[in-house]
Coordinates of C-alpha atoms and ligand atoms in Angstrom, one line a residue:
X1 CA 47.6 -55.0 20.6
X2 CA 48.3 -58.1 18.3
X3 CA 45.7 -58.0 15.1
X4 CA 44.8 -62.0 14.0
X5 CA 42.6 -62.5 11.2
X6 CA 38.7 -63.4 10.9
X7 CA 36.4 -64.4 9.3
X8 CA 34.6 -61.0 9.9
X9 CA 38.2 -59.3 8.9
X10 CA 40.3 -57.6 11.9
X11 CA 39.0 -55.0 14.0
X12 CA 35.2 -54.5 14.4
X13 CA 33.4 -54.0 17.9
X14 CA 31.8 -57.2 16.2
X15 CA 35.4 -59.2 15.8
X16 CA 36.5 -58.6 18.6
X17 CA 32.9 -59.6 20.4
X18 CA 32.4 -62.6 18.9
X19 CA 36.2 -64.0 19.9
X20 CA 34.9 -62.6 23.7
X21 CA 31.8 -65.1 23.5
X22 CA 34.6 -67.8 21.9
X23 CA 36.3 -67.5 24.6
X24 CA 34.0 -67.8 27.1
X25 CA 32.3 -70.4 25.3
X26 CA 29.3 -68.6 24.2
X27 CA 29.0 -70.3 21.0
X28 CA 24.7 -70.6 21.0
X29 CA 23.5 -67.2 20.8
X30 CA 19.3 -67.5 22.2
X31 CA 17.3 -64.4 20.3
X32 CA 14.4 -63.4 18.1
X33 CA 15.9 -61.0 15.8
X34 CA 15.2 -57.4 15.1
X35 CA 16.7 -54.5 12.1
X36 CA 18.5 -53.2 15.7
X37 CA 20.5 -56.0 16.0
X38 CA 20.9 -57.8 12.6
X39 CA 24.6 -56.1 11.7
X40 CA 25.6 -58.6 14.8
X41 CA 25.4 -60.7 12.9
X42 CA 26.9 -60.0 9.3
X43 CA 29.4 -63.4 8.3
X44 CA 27.9 -65.1 11.5
X45 CA 31.1 -67.8 12.0
X46 CA 30.0 -70.9 11.8
X47 CA 31.1 -72.8 14.9
X48 CA 28.1 -70.5 16.3
X49 CA 24.6 -71.6 16.2
X50 CA 21.5 -69.0 16.9
X51 CA 18.9 -70.7 18.7
X52 CA 15.1 -69.2 17.5
X53 CA 12.8 -68.5 19.6
X54 CA 9.4 -67.5 19.0
X55 CA 8.7 -64.6 21.7
X56 CA 11.5 -63.0 23.9
X57 CA 9.7 -64.1 27.1
X58 CA 10.9 -68.3 25.2
X59 CA 13.9 -66.4 24.4
X60 CA 15.3 -66.2 28.0
X61 CA 14.1 -69.1 29.5
X62 CA 15.5 -71.2 26.5
X63 CA 18.6 -69.3 27.4
X64 CA 17.9 -69.9 31.2
X65 CA 17.9 -73.9 31.4
X66 CA 20.7 -73.8 28.9
X67 CA 23.0 -71.6 31.1
X68 CA 22.7 -74.2 34.2
X69 CA 22.3 -77.2 32.5
X70 CA 25.8 -75.9 31.1
X71 CA 26.7 -73.7 34.2
X72 CA 27.6 -71.2 32.3
X73 CA 26.2 -68.3 31.1
X74 CA 23.9 -68.0 28.1
X75 CA 23.9 -65.4 25.5
X76 CA 20.7 -63.8 24.6
X77 CA 19.6 -60.9 22.1
X78 CA 16.9 -59.8 22.1
X79 CA 15.1 -56.7 19.9
X80 CA 14.7 -53.9 21.4
X81 CA 12.5 -52.2 24.3
X82 CA 10.1 -54.6 23.5
X83 CA 11.4 -57.9 23.0
X84 CA 13.0 -56.6 26.8
X85 CA 9.7 -56.1 27.7
X86 CA 8.3 -59.2 26.5
X87 CA 11.0 -61.2 28.4
X88 CA 10.7 -59.1 32.1
X89 CA 8.9 -62.1 33.1
X90 CA 12.0 -64.4 32.8
X91 CA 14.9 -62.2 33.5
X92 CA 13.1 -62.0 37.1
X93 CA 12.7 -65.8 37.4
X94 CA 16.4 -66.2 35.8
X95 CA 17.5 -63.4 38.6
X96 CA 15.6 -66.0 41.3
X97 CA 17.2 -69.1 39.7
X98 CA 20.8 -66.8 40.1
X99 CA 21.4 -68.0 36.4
X100 CA 23.6 -66.2 34.3
X101 CA 22.6 -64.8 31.8
X102 CA 24.8 -61.8 29.6
X103 CA 21.3 -60.7 27.7
X104 CA 22.1 -57.7 25.5
X105 CA 19.5 -55.9 22.8
X106 CA 19.6 -53.6 20.3
X107 CA 19.5 -50.3 20.2
X108 CA 18.4 -47.3 17.5
X109 CA 22.0 -46.0 15.9
X110 CA 24.1 -43.1 18.1
X111 CA 23.5 -40.9 15.2
X112 CA 19.5 -41.2 15.9
X113 CA 19.7 -41.3 19.1
X114 CA 18.6 -37.6 19.8
X115 CA 15.7 -37.8 17.7
X116 CA 13.5 -40.7 19.3
X117 CA 13.3 -43.0 16.5
X118 CA 11.4 -45.6 15.8
X119 CA 12.3 -49.1 18.2
X120 CA 15.0 -46.8 20.1
X121 CA 14.8 -47.3 24.4
X122 CA 14.0 -44.0 25.8
X123 CA 16.1 -45.7 28.6
X124 CA 17.4 -49.2 27.8
X125 CA 19.0 -49.6 30.9
X126 CA 16.2 -48.8 33.2
X127 CA 14.1 -51.5 31.8
X128 CA 15.1 -54.5 33.3
X129 CA 16.1 -53.3 36.8
X130 CA 16.5 -54.3 39.6
X131 CA 16.7 -57.6 38.0
X132 CA 20.2 -57.6 36.6
X133 CA 23.1 -57.5 38.6
X134 CA 24.6 -54.7 36.3
X135 CA 23.0 -53.2 32.9
X136 CA 24.9 -50.2 30.7
X137 CA 24.8 -49.1 27.2
X138 CA 28.4 -48.4 26.4
X139 CA 29.1 -44.4 26.2
X140 CA 31.2 -45.2 23.2
X141 CA 31.1 -48.0 19.9
X142 CA 34.7 -49.2 21.5
X143 CA 33.9 -50.2 24.7
X144 CA 31.4 -52.8 23.8
X145 CA 33.4 -55.5 24.5
X146 CA 34.6 -54.0 28.0
X147 CA 31.1 -54.4 28.2
X148 CA 30.6 -57.5 27.1
X149 CA 33.4 -59.3 28.8
X150 CA 31.8 -57.4 32.0
X151 CA 28.9 -58.3 32.1
X152 CA 30.3 -62.0 31.9
X153 CA 32.1 -62.1 34.4
X154 CA 29.6 -60.3 36.8
X155 CA 27.3 -63.1 35.7
X156 CA 29.7 -65.9 36.9
X157 CA 30.3 -64.4 40.1
X158 CA 27.9 -65.1 43.2
X159 CA 25.5 -65.2 42.9
X160 CA 25.5 -65.5 39.6
X161 CA 22.9 -64.1 37.7
X162 CA 21.8 -62.1 34.8
X163 CA 23.5 -58.7 32.6
X164 CA 22.6 -56.4 30.4
X165 CA 24.0 -55.1 27.6
X166 CA 22.2 -52.8 25.2
X167 CA 24.2 -51.9 22.0
X168 CA 23.8 -49.5 19.3
X169 CA 23.4 -50.7 16.0
X170 CA 26.2 -49.0 13.9
X171 CA 28.0 -49.6 16.4
X172 CA 28.9 -53.1 14.9
X173 CA 30.8 -52.0 12.2
X174 CA 33.2 -49.7 14.1
X175 CA 36.6 -50.5 14.3
X176 CA 37.9 -51.8 17.3
X177 CA 40.7 -53.1 19.1
X178 CA 40.6 -57.3 20.2
X179 CA 40.3 -57.6 23.9
X180 CA 41.6 -60.6 25.6
X181 CA 39.6 -62.7 28.5
X182 CA 40.7 -62.4 32.1
X183 CA 40.5 -64.5 34.8
X184 CA 38.4 -63.6 36.9
X185 CA 37.3 -65.4 40.1
X186 CA 33.7 -67.0 40.8
X187 CA 34.4 -68.6 44.5
X188 CA 33.5 -66.9 47.3
X189 CA 35.6 -68.3 50.7
X190 CA 33.8 -68.0 53.3
X191 CA 34.5 -66.6 56.8
X192 CA 36.9 -69.1 58.6
X193 CA 35.9 -68.1 61.7
X194 CA 32.2 -68.3 61.5
X195 CA 32.6 -71.4 59.1
X196 CA 34.6 -73.2 62.7
X197 CA 32.3 -72.0 65.1
X198 CA 29.5 -73.7 62.7
X199 CA 31.2 -77.0 62.8
X200 CA 31.8 -77.6 66.3
X201 CA 28.5 -76.9 66.9
X202 CA 27.1 -79.2 64.8
X203 CA 29.7 -81.8 66.5
X204 CA 28.3 -81.5 69.6
X205 CA 24.1 -81.1 68.4
X206 CA 21.8 -83.4 69.9
X207 CA 19.2 -84.0 66.7
X208 CA 20.7 -81.8 64.1
X209 CA 18.8 -81.4 60.9
X210 CA 20.1 -80.1 57.6
X211 CA 17.9 -77.6 55.0
X212 CA 19.2 -77.8 51.3
X213 CA 18.7 -75.4 48.1
X214 CA 19.0 -74.8 44.3
X215 CA 22.7 -73.3 45.8
X216 CA 23.8 -76.7 47.1
X217 CA 22.5 -77.6 43.1
X218 CA 24.3 -75.2 41.6
X219 CA 27.8 -75.3 42.9
X220 CA 27.4 -79.0 42.2
X221 CA 28.0 -80.2 46.2
X222 CA 25.6 -82.6 45.9
X223 CA 28.2 -85.4 47.2
X224 CA 29.7 -83.4 49.8
X225 CA 26.1 -82.9 51.5
X226 CA 25.7 -86.7 51.3
X227 CA 28.6 -87.3 53.1
X228 CA 28.0 -84.2 56.5
X229 CA 24.7 -85.5 55.8
X230 CA 25.8 -89.0 57.6
X231 CA 28.3 -87.7 59.1
X232 CA 26.3 -86.0 60.9
X233 CA 23.5 -88.1 61.2
X234 CA 21.3 -85.6 59.7
X235 CA 18.0 -85.2 58.7
X236 CA 17.5 -83.5 55.2
X237 CA 14.8 -81.2 53.9
X238 CA 14.6 -79.9 50.9
X239 CA 13.7 -76.2 51.2
X240 CA 10.5 -74.2 50.6
X241 CA 10.1 -73.9 47.1
X242 CA 13.7 -75.3 46.0
X243 CA 14.3 -75.2 42.2
X244 CA 17.0 -77.1 41.8
X245 CA 17.3 -81.2 43.7
X246 CA 20.0 -81.1 46.1
X247 CA 19.6 -84.7 48.0
X248 CA 18.4 -88.3 47.1
X249 CA 15.1 -88.2 47.9
X250 CA 15.4 -92.0 48.0
X251 CA 18.2 -91.5 50.5
X252 CA 16.9 -92.7 54.3
X253 CA 18.0 -89.3 55.8
X254 CA 15.4 -87.6 52.8
X255 CA 12.9 -85.7 55.4
X256 CA 11.2 -84.6 52.5
X257 CA 9.9 -80.9 51.3
X258 CA 9.1 -78.3 53.9
X259 CA 6.4 -75.8 52.7
X260 CA 6.9 -72.2 52.3
X261 CA 4.5 -71.5 55.3
X262 CA 6.3 -70.3 58.3
X263 CA 4.4 -72.8 61.4
X264 CA 4.8 -75.8 58.9
X265 CA 8.3 -75.1 58.6
X266 CA 8.4 -75.2 62.6
X267 CA 6.4 -78.0 62.9
X268 CA 8.0 -79.8 60.4
X269 CA 11.8 -79.2 62.1
X270 CA 10.2 -79.6 66.0
X271 CA 13.2 -81.5 68.0
X272 CA 15.8 -79.9 66.0
X273 CA 17.9 -78.5 68.0
X274 CA 20.3 -77.1 65.3
X275 CA 19.1 -76.6 61.9
X276 CA 21.8 -75.8 59.4
X277 CA 20.3 -74.3 56.3
X278 CA 23.2 -75.4 53.1
X279 CA 22.4 -72.5 49.8
X280 CA 18.7 -71.8 50.3
X281 CA 16.9 -68.6 52.5
X282 CA 15.6 -68.8 55.5
X283 CA 13.2 -70.0 54.8
X284 CA 10.8 -68.8 51.3
X285 CA 7.3 -68.1 52.0
X286 CA 4.5 -68.1 50.2
X287 CA 1.5 -67.1 52.4
X288 CA 1.9 -64.7 56.1
X289 CA 3.2 -66.2 58.6
X290 CA 3.9 -65.4 62.3
X291 CA 5.1 -66.6 65.3
X292 CA 9.4 -68.4 65.6
X293 CA 10.9 -68.6 62.8
X294 CA 12.4 -72.0 63.8
X295 CA 11.4 -73.9 66.7
X296 CA 12.0 -72.2 70.1
X297 CA 15.7 -72.9 71.7
X298 CA 17.1 -74.6 67.7
X299 CA 20.1 -72.8 66.6
X300 CA 20.1 -71.7 62.7
X301 CA 22.8 -71.4 60.3
X302 CA 22.9 -70.4 57.5
X303 CA 25.3 -70.8 54.2
X304 CA 25.1 -69.5 51.0
X305 CA 25.9 -67.8 47.7
X306 CA 23.2 -65.3 48.2
X307 CA 25.0 -62.3 49.8
X308 CA 21.2 -60.4 50.4
X309 CA 19.4 -64.5 52.3
X310 CA 21.9 -63.7 54.4
X311 CA 21.6 -60.1 54.7
X312 CA 17.5 -60.6 55.6
X313 CA 17.4 -64.4 57.3
X314 CA 15.3 -62.7 60.7
X315 CA 17.3 -64.9 63.0
X316 CA 20.4 -66.8 63.3
X317 CA 24.4 -66.8 62.2
X318 CA 24.9 -66.2 58.3
X319 CA 27.8 -67.1 56.4
X320 CA 28.2 -65.4 52.8
X321 CA 30.2 -68.7 50.7
X322 CA 30.4 -70.6 47.8
X323 CA 28.9 -74.0 49.3
X324 CA 31.8 -76.8 48.0
X325 CA 34.5 -75.8 49.8
X326 CA 32.2 -73.9 52.8
X327 CA 31.0 -78.1 52.8
X328 CA 34.6 -79.9 52.8
X329 CA 35.7 -77.1 55.8
X330 CA 33.0 -78.9 57.9
X331 CA 33.8 -82.1 57.1
X332 CA 37.2 -81.4 57.6
X333 CA 35.7 -80.2 61.6
X334 CA 35.6 -82.0 64.9
X335 CA 34.0 -85.5 64.7
X336 CA 30.5 -85.5 65.5
X337 CA 28.9 -87.4 69.2
X338 CA 27.7 -90.5 68.5
X339 CA 24.2 -89.8 67.8
X340 CA 21.2 -92.4 66.9
X341 CA 20.5 -92.6 62.9
X342 CA 17.3 -91.1 63.0
X343 CA 14.1 -93.4 61.0
X344 CA 14.0 -93.4 57.5
X345 CA 10.2 -92.1 55.9
X346 CA 7.5 -94.4 56.3
X347 CA 7.1 -95.7 51.7
X348 CA 3.3 -94.7 50.1
X349 CA 1.5 -97.9 49.1
X350 CA 1.7 -97.9 45.8
X351 CA -1.5 -96.5 44.1
X352 CA -3.9 -99.0 42.0
X353 CA -4.7 -96.9 38.6
X354 CA -8.5 -96.9 39.4
X355 CA -8.2 -93.3 38.7
X356 CA -6.1 -91.1 36.7
X357 CA -5.1 -88.7 37.8
X358 CA -2.0 -86.6 38.9
X359 CA -0.5 -88.9 41.3
X360 CA -0.9 -91.8 39.4
X361 CA 0.7 -90.0 36.5
X362 CA 3.3 -89.2 38.2
X363 CA 3.6 -92.7 39.8
X364 CA 3.7 -94.3 36.0
X365 CA 6.9 -92.0 34.9
X366 CA 9.1 -92.6 38.5
X367 CA 8.4 -95.9 37.3
X368 CA 8.7 -95.8 33.0
X369 CA 11.6 -92.6 33.1
X370 CA 14.6 -94.1 32.3
X371 CA 17.5 -93.6 34.6
X372 CA 20.0 -90.3 34.2
X373 CA 16.7 -88.4 32.7
X374 CA 16.0 -85.2 34.0
X375 CA 12.8 -83.3 35.1
X376 CA 11.6 -79.6 34.5
X377 CA 8.8 -78.8 35.9
X378 CA 6.1 -76.3 35.8
X379 CA 2.6 -77.8 37.8
X380 CA 1.3 -75.9 40.5
X381 CA -1.2 -77.8 42.0
X382 CA 0.7 -81.5 41.3
X383 CA 3.9 -80.2 42.8
X384 CA 3.0 -82.0 46.2
X385 CA 2.0 -85.6 43.6
X386 CA 5.7 -84.6 42.4
X387 CA 7.3 -84.9 46.0
X388 CA 5.2 -87.8 46.7
X389 CA 5.6 -89.9 43.5
X390 CA 8.5 -89.0 41.5
X391 CA 11.5 -89.3 43.8
X392 CA 14.8 -87.2 42.4
X393 CA 17.5 -89.8 42.8
X394 CA 20.3 -88.3 40.4
X395 CA 22.5 -85.1 40.6
X396 CA 21.5 -82.4 38.4
X397 CA 17.9 -83.6 36.6
X398 CA 15.8 -81.3 38.2
X399 CA 15.1 -77.3 37.8
X400 CA 11.7 -75.6 37.9
X401 CA 11.5 -71.8 38.9
X402 CA 12.5 -70.1 42.0
X403 CA 10.5 -67.5 41.5
X404 CA 6.8 -68.1 41.4
X405 CA 6.4 -67.0 37.6
X406 CA 4.3 -69.2 35.2
X407 CA 6.2 -69.7 31.7
X408 CA 8.9 -70.8 32.2
X409 CA 9.1 -74.6 32.5
X410 CA 8.2 -74.8 28.4
X411 CA 11.4 -72.6 27.5
X412 CA 13.6 -73.6 30.0
X413 CA 13.5 -77.9 29.4
X414 CA 14.7 -76.8 25.5
X415 CA 17.4 -75.0 27.3
X416 CA 18.7 -78.3 29.4
X417 CA 18.0 -80.5 26.5
X418 CA 20.5 -78.2 24.1
X419 CA 22.6 -78.1 27.2
X420 CA 22.6 -81.9 28.1
X421 CA 23.0 -83.4 24.2
X422 CA 21.5 -87.2 25.3
X423 CA 19.6 -87.3 27.6
X424 CA 15.9 -87.4 27.5
X425 CA 14.4 -84.5 28.9
X426 CA 10.9 -84.0 30.6
X427 CA 8.7 -81.2 30.8
X428 CA 6.2 -81.6 33.5
X429 CA 3.6 -78.3 32.3
X430 CA -0.1 -77.1 33.8
X431 CA -2.2 -77.1 31.1
X432 CA -2.0 -72.8 32.4
X433 CA 1.2 -72.5 33.1
X434 CA 2.5 -74.4 29.7
X435 CA 0.1 -71.7 28.2
X436 CA 2.5 -68.8 28.6
X437 CA 5.0 -70.0 26.1
X438 CA 3.7 -72.7 24.1
X439 CA 5.1 -71.1 21.2
X440 CA 8.3 -73.0 22.6
X441 CA 7.4 -76.3 21.0
X442 CA 8.1 -75.5 17.9
X443 CA 11.5 -74.3 18.9
X444 CA 11.9 -78.2 20.2
X445 CA 10.6 -79.1 16.9
X446 CA 12.7 -77.6 14.3
X447 CA 15.9 -78.4 16.5
X448 CA 14.3 -82.3 17.2
X449 CA 15.6 -82.4 20.9
X450 CA 14.5 -85.2 22.4
X451 CA 12.1 -83.9 25.1
X452 CA 8.7 -85.4 26.4
X453 CA 6.5 -82.9 27.6
X454 CA 4.3 -83.8 29.8
X455 CA 0.6 -82.0 29.7
X456 CA -1.3 -82.0 33.1
X457 CA -4.5 -81.0 31.8
X458 CA -6.5 -80.4 34.4
X459 CA -8.7 -77.4 32.6
X460 CA -8.0 -75.3 35.0
X461 CA -5.8 -73.3 37.2
X462 CA -6.3 -76.1 40.0
X463 CA -3.4 -74.2 42.2
X464 CA -5.3 -71.2 42.5
X465 CA -8.9 -72.4 43.0
X466 CA -7.0 -74.6 46.4
X467 CA -5.4 -70.9 47.1
X468 CA -8.7 -69.5 46.7
X469 CA -9.8 -71.5 50.0
X470 CA -6.6 -70.9 51.9
X471 CA -7.9 -66.7 51.5
X472 CA -11.8 -68.5 52.1
X473 CA -12.8 -68.2 48.6
X474 CA -16.0 -70.9 47.5
X475 CA -15.1 -70.0 44.3
X476 CA -12.1 -68.3 42.6
X477 CA -12.9 -65.9 39.4
X478 CA -10.4 -66.6 36.0
X479 CA -9.4 -69.8 36.4
X480 CA -11.4 -72.6 34.2
X481 CA -9.5 -73.1 30.9
X482 CA -11.6 -75.1 29.4
X483 CA -11.6 -76.2 25.7
X484 CA -7.4 -75.3 25.0
X485 CA -6.4 -78.9 22.7
X486 CA -2.7 -79.4 23.6
X487 CA -2.4 -81.3 21.0
X488 CA -3.4 -79.6 18.6
X489 CA -1.2 -76.8 19.9
X490 CA 1.8 -78.8 19.4
X491 CA 1.1 -80.7 15.9
X492 CA 0.3 -76.9 14.3
X493 CA 4.3 -76.2 15.1
X494 CA 5.2 -79.8 13.7
X495 CA 5.2 -81.3 17.2
X496 CA 4.3 -84.6 18.0
X497 CA 1.4 -85.7 20.0
X498 CA -0.2 -88.2 21.9
X499 CA -3.7 -87.5 24.3
X500 CA -4.4 -89.6 27.1
X501 CA -7.3 -89.9 28.0
X502 CA -7.7 -93.0 29.9
X503 CA -5.6 -94.9 32.7
X504 CA -5.0 -97.6 30.2
X505 CA -3.6 -95.4 27.4
X506 CA -0.9 -94.1 29.5
X507 CA 2.3 -96.3 29.4
X508 CA 2.5 -96.6 26.1
X509 CA 2.5 -93.0 25.4
X510 CA 5.1 -92.4 28.3
X511 CA 7.0 -94.9 26.6
X512 CA 6.9 -93.7 23.7
X513 CA 7.8 -90.2 24.9
X514 CA 10.3 -91.4 27.1
X515 CA 12.2 -94.3 24.0
X516 CA 11.5 -91.0 21.6
X517 CA 14.4 -89.2 19.3
X518 CA 12.6 -85.7 19.1
X519 CA 10.1 -84.0 21.2
X520 CA 6.5 -85.8 22.1
X521 CA 3.7 -83.7 23.5
X522 CA 1.5 -86.4 25.8
X523 CA -1.3 -84.2 26.9
X524 CA -3.2 -86.3 29.6
X525 CA -7.0 -85.8 30.4
X526 CA -5.9 -86.0 34.5
X527 CA -9.2 -85.5 36.9
X528 CA -10.0 -83.1 38.5
X529 CA -9.1 -83.1 42.2
X530 CA -13.3 -83.1 43.7
X531 CA -13.8 -85.5 41.2
X532 CA -11.4 -87.7 42.5
X533 CA -12.7 -90.6 45.7
X534 CA -9.2 -92.0 47.4
Ligands
TPP1 C1 3.4 -65.5 35.2 C2 2.5 -65.8 35.9 N1 0.6 -65.4 36.2 C3 0.0 -65.6 36.7 C4 0.9 -66.9 37.8 C5 -0.6 -66.7 38.7 N2 -0.5 -68.6 38.6 C6 -0.7 -69.3 40.1 S1 -0.5 -70.9 40.0 C7 -1.3 -70.1 38.1 C8 -2.2 -72.2 37.6 C9 -1.2 -72.7 36.8 O1 -1.9 -73.6 36.6 P1 -1.7 -75.6 35.8 O2 -0.3 -74.4 35.4 O3 -2.5 -75.6 34.8 O4 -1.0 -75.4 37.0 P2 -2.7 -76.5 37.6 O5 -2.8 -75.1 39.4 O6 -3.8 -76.6 37.5 O7 -1.8 -77.4 38.4 C10 -1.3 -69.2 38.5 C11 -2.0 -68.6 37.0 C12 2.1 -67.4 38.1 N3 2.1 -67.3 39.1 N4 2.7 -66.3 37.0
MG2 MG1 -4.2 -77.0 35.3

């Protein structure tokens, strides 16, 4: 293969990998370095940037947000087995988020691997499994570039997700051939016969309903879903625990958010004769349930880019497909029968601000936030308030984790801000949730990212207190979080901070956060639920 000049000199594993990363648009490296990775960064190219996270969970969370925001795989570099260990929670989340990541980890030098050296990983590729799509430690140094290329292509294939390459430290300086990037398809066309059947059933259904999930947003099918819903006068529900926004929440056809609870899903969908799940599992549950999964007599169709959820769906006809082309096929299907447009939801009465509640906080965020701002949320018990009071109306402006694992939201907000320069990012975080990856504030401050970190400080794990009631527990151990000072935690990492203790202080603080060109943490001391008299 032809060699060209490279700042690193031609023909090393490092130069071949750097060229590939450049070709794949992965010039940003998220990492936390150690001895077993350093040779990778010899003569680090000027057009690349290294985003340092102070703990590997933060590193992967940032990369996840960045990959989602840019719709391209993000490159991650972790330190050996322990770095992978710290990162695993957010690797699991990236897997559930279908976020493409190429995760690399340093391994000890090949020549000393037989002697169980310091900082080696004995089963490096087993460690991140089963939450990566593919894991490899190449048999030879010169196979590393091909492994990186395969990891990239696989991460970008539906279902997208993380892949993993373990790289011995002595590999980087070995000589090796360059590897040309290839074109590899990323779209799955659904079975045309089944898609035609769905289009036909949809055209004659009396009261169709759609359940939209994160893969609609991931595939950029926002406009197509709106067009399909309007064409069929279908009410549109957000899928239980959907990690992205897939339909304008101020649209008159928007019906609300399905609960992750079987009988509640059935009750919400009652009266519909056809249910079309788009880009969502059927369905994500969080509590045990029994009985049917859909209202008796209703037909269920599912189209999604996750072959696993296609195979485990308990009822209905499922098609494995990329969402945008599949929905376009439905749009070219037979015209629907005449239907009456369903009534829009009733608007909630505005809150006066008699108490500093999470509901009131969400209402004021909705009122004051700049158009086009992006919400990255991890505030479990405030999610209902957010759904009620903070409608998400523009595509690609809402992110949360699909896994339920805390520690993703704070670093993901940083990644989203990096991936969408110029946009205001609002990190909406519970006091408990933010503590899993609080070190991310340092990276946000160093990079001067325009993020408003809003800490909903209710001084406890409120969601668990509420869950305790579900299990009939009058009291739940390990749920009080007194005496954490988030302003001090922020300032100690170079991040400006404001505390809001009274309703009258809220608007000014939010306005400051929404106009700042740098990160600002706003700690909002909200009332605990039983203190609220509505
Ligand atoms: C990694 C991880 N550990 C524990 C949990 C269990 N958990 C679910 S919600 C929650 C409470 C979160 O507290 P906070 O962010 O303050 O939100 P609140 O419930 O108060 O709204 C916890 C600990 C989890 N989901 N993920
Ligand atoms: Mg809390």
